[in-house]
Amino acid sequence: MTDWKQLDREYIAPTYARFPVTLVRGQGAMLYDENGRGYIDMGSGIGVSAFGACDEAWAAAVTRQLNTLQHASNLYYTQPCVALARTLCERTGMKKVFFSNSGAEANECAIKAARKYAAQAKGREYSTIITLRNSFHGRTVTTLAATGQDHYHEHFQPLTPGFAHVPANDFAAMEAAVREHKTAGILLECVQGEGGVVPLEADFVRKTAALAKQEDILLMIDEVQTGNGRTGRLYAYMGFGIAPDIVSTAKGLGGGLPLGATLLGEKAQYALGPGDHGSTFGGNPVCCAGAMSVLERLDEDFLAQVREKEALIRQMLEGAPGVKAVTGMGLMIGIQTEKPVSEVLSQCREEGVLCLTAKDRLRLLPPLNIPEDLLIQALETIRRACA
Ligand SMILES: *Cc1c(COP(=O)(O)O)cnc(C)c1O
């Protein structure tokens, strides 16, 4: 039998520490390895497969488009990206959408739009982007500069200049940074995902939004992980009562296909003009058809079910033996464990439940439509592993 793990070590660049499982197929919230062993999926491929593996409606939408036109380039008009952009704007109040292929690219576009807007509104020197400590915004040289965690920066200096980081939930530090730097934009995750699934304080977010408005600084919300129903709202910012100028998203948007989107509001909608930005694969018709099928199903009833599942998770895990804290929103959950998280993760895997980690926490990002019986079964396993 082919040893895929050995071949992976031989031919794949060694940037990933993989778990010892080869996944070959999936159905809904179940994933299967090469021996046919089933696992409950509590990670959705890092929040990507919003409706789990090979969801019927999603696969039908994708296959239909695949058999119609798989790519055309942005030199021509195509229908799926326009339909998706209209839906995104109608459901958020944003004005225009730029499509790309990943979260990092969605943030790159946001940063470019903010810098150009500020250059035109106030002058070229207004270029600083303020982000938070413990944030994560991507792996490109610019989005690494935005990321407020030094260990990601280590070997890749010099990074793109013009970024400042302030501690999360420290509004005085935010005000001071805005006074100190000629600022183009502020970029925030409403729930810091890679940083340990830590929601921002609503008061800090609202004050920051008001400050940005007052100073004509663009407020950019990174919804790459929190977006598309993940937190029990269509976008997490909607639960904070703010109106951002730019929203970036990716992960769950395509339901399993690579798709990034940067939503531009009133102020930023014309910042990038012809020739300012582009992406060969951006707005790919197959990815956009998949995304339409995802968004169509994220209605208020469905989002309420996501919040009910959060309540169930909290009920089963808060105060359970070995569980120190449960953080997060909706189906984006962090669990602080007494045991080392790697131990809990391995035990869950051995018992047939695939979870994620974020820093020292166990992280759960199950498919948004995970059936309640599978969710309960996974939570029972997690409880046993934590105890
Ligand atoms: C995953 C993530 C990114 C980067 O997305 P990629 O698709 O890996 O480029 C950016 N921001 C946040 C908040 C993320 O969770």
Short mmCIF file of N, CA and C and ligand atoms in Angstrom, two decimals, residues 46 101-105 107 136-139 189 193-194 222-225 250-251 363, ligand 1:
data_model
loop_
_atom_site.label_atom_id
_atom_site.label_comp_id
_atom_site.label_asym_id
_atom_site.label_seq_id
_atom_site.Cartn_x
_atom_site.Cartn_y
_atom_site.Cartn_z
N ILE A 46 -10.38 24.18 9.10
CA ILE A 46 -10.16 25.53 9.65
C ILE A 46 -11.26 26.50 9.20
N ASN A 101 -8.59 35.20 -3.55
CA ASN A 101 -8.58 33.74 -3.35
C ASN A 101 -8.28 33.29 -1.95
N SER A 102 -8.01 34.21 -1.04
CA SER A 102 -7.61 33.82 0.32
C SER A 102 -7.82 34.98 1.27
N GLY A 103 -7.66 34.66 2.55
CA GLY A 103 -7.81 35.69 3.58
C GLY A 103 -6.72 36.73 3.50
N ALA A 104 -5.49 36.28 3.30
CA ALA A 104 -4.38 37.24 3.22
C ALA A 104 -4.61 38.22 2.08
N GLU A 105 -5.05 37.71 0.95
CA GLU A 105 -5.30 38.61 -0.19
C GLU A 105 -6.47 39.55 0.07
N ASN A 107 -7.21 40.80 2.90
CA ASN A 107 -6.64 41.86 3.74
C ASN A 107 -5.70 42.77 2.96
N PHE A 136 -4.11 38.13 14.02
CA PHE A 136 -3.59 37.35 12.88
C PHE A 136 -4.29 37.83 11.62
N HIS A 137 -3.50 38.24 10.63
CA HIS A 137 -4.10 38.75 9.40
C HIS A 137 -3.56 38.10 8.14
N GLY A 138 -2.64 37.14 8.28
CA GLY A 138 -2.18 36.42 7.08
C GLY A 138 -0.68 36.26 7.05
N ARG A 139 -0.20 35.62 5.97
CA ARG A 139 1.20 35.18 5.87
C ARG A 139 2.00 35.88 4.80
N GLU A 189 -9.92 42.05 14.25
CA GLU A 189 -10.77 40.85 14.25
C GLU A 189 -11.71 41.00 15.45
N GLY A 193 -8.96 34.92 16.33
CA GLY A 193 -9.06 33.47 16.12
C GLY A 193 -7.76 32.76 16.43
N GLU A 194 -6.75 32.98 15.59
CA GLU A 194 -5.45 32.33 15.81
C GLU A 194 -4.87 32.77 17.16
N ASP A 222 -11.55 42.37 9.94
CA ASP A 222 -11.07 41.12 9.35
C ASP A 222 -12.03 40.01 9.77
N GLU A 223 -12.90 39.64 8.83
CA GLU A 223 -13.91 38.59 9.07
C GLU A 223 -13.51 37.31 8.33
N VAL A 224 -12.21 37.11 8.14
CA VAL A 224 -11.77 35.93 7.41
C VAL A 224 -12.24 34.66 8.12
N GLN A 225 -12.08 34.65 9.44
CA GLN A 225 -12.48 33.46 10.21
C GLN A 225 -13.87 33.61 10.82
N ALA A 250 -13.05 35.36 3.92
CA ALA A 250 -12.56 34.26 3.07
C ALA A 250 -13.06 32.94 3.67
N LYS A 251 -12.16 32.21 4.32
CA LYS A 251 -12.41 30.85 4.85
C LYS A 251 -13.77 30.24 4.50
N ARG A 363 -9.55 24.48 19.95
CA ARG A 363 -10.43 25.34 19.15
C ARG A 363 -11.41 24.47 18.38
C1 LIG B 1 -6.94 32.47 8.35
C2 LIG B 1 -6.93 33.93 8.56
C3 LIG B 1 -6.29 34.80 7.66
C4 LIG B 1 -5.46 34.29 6.50
O1 LIG B 1 -6.22 33.59 5.57
P1 LIG B 1 -5.49 32.73 4.42
O2 LIG B 1 -6.64 32.26 3.57
O3 LIG B 1 -4.75 31.62 5.08
O4 LIG B 1 -4.60 33.66 3.69
C5 LIG B 1 -6.41 36.15 7.87
N1 LIG B 1 -7.10 36.64 8.92
C6 LIG B 1 -7.73 35.85 9.80
C7 LIG B 1 -8.51 36.46 10.91
C8 LIG B 1 -7.65 34.47 9.67
O5 LIG B 1 -8.25 33.67 10.57
#
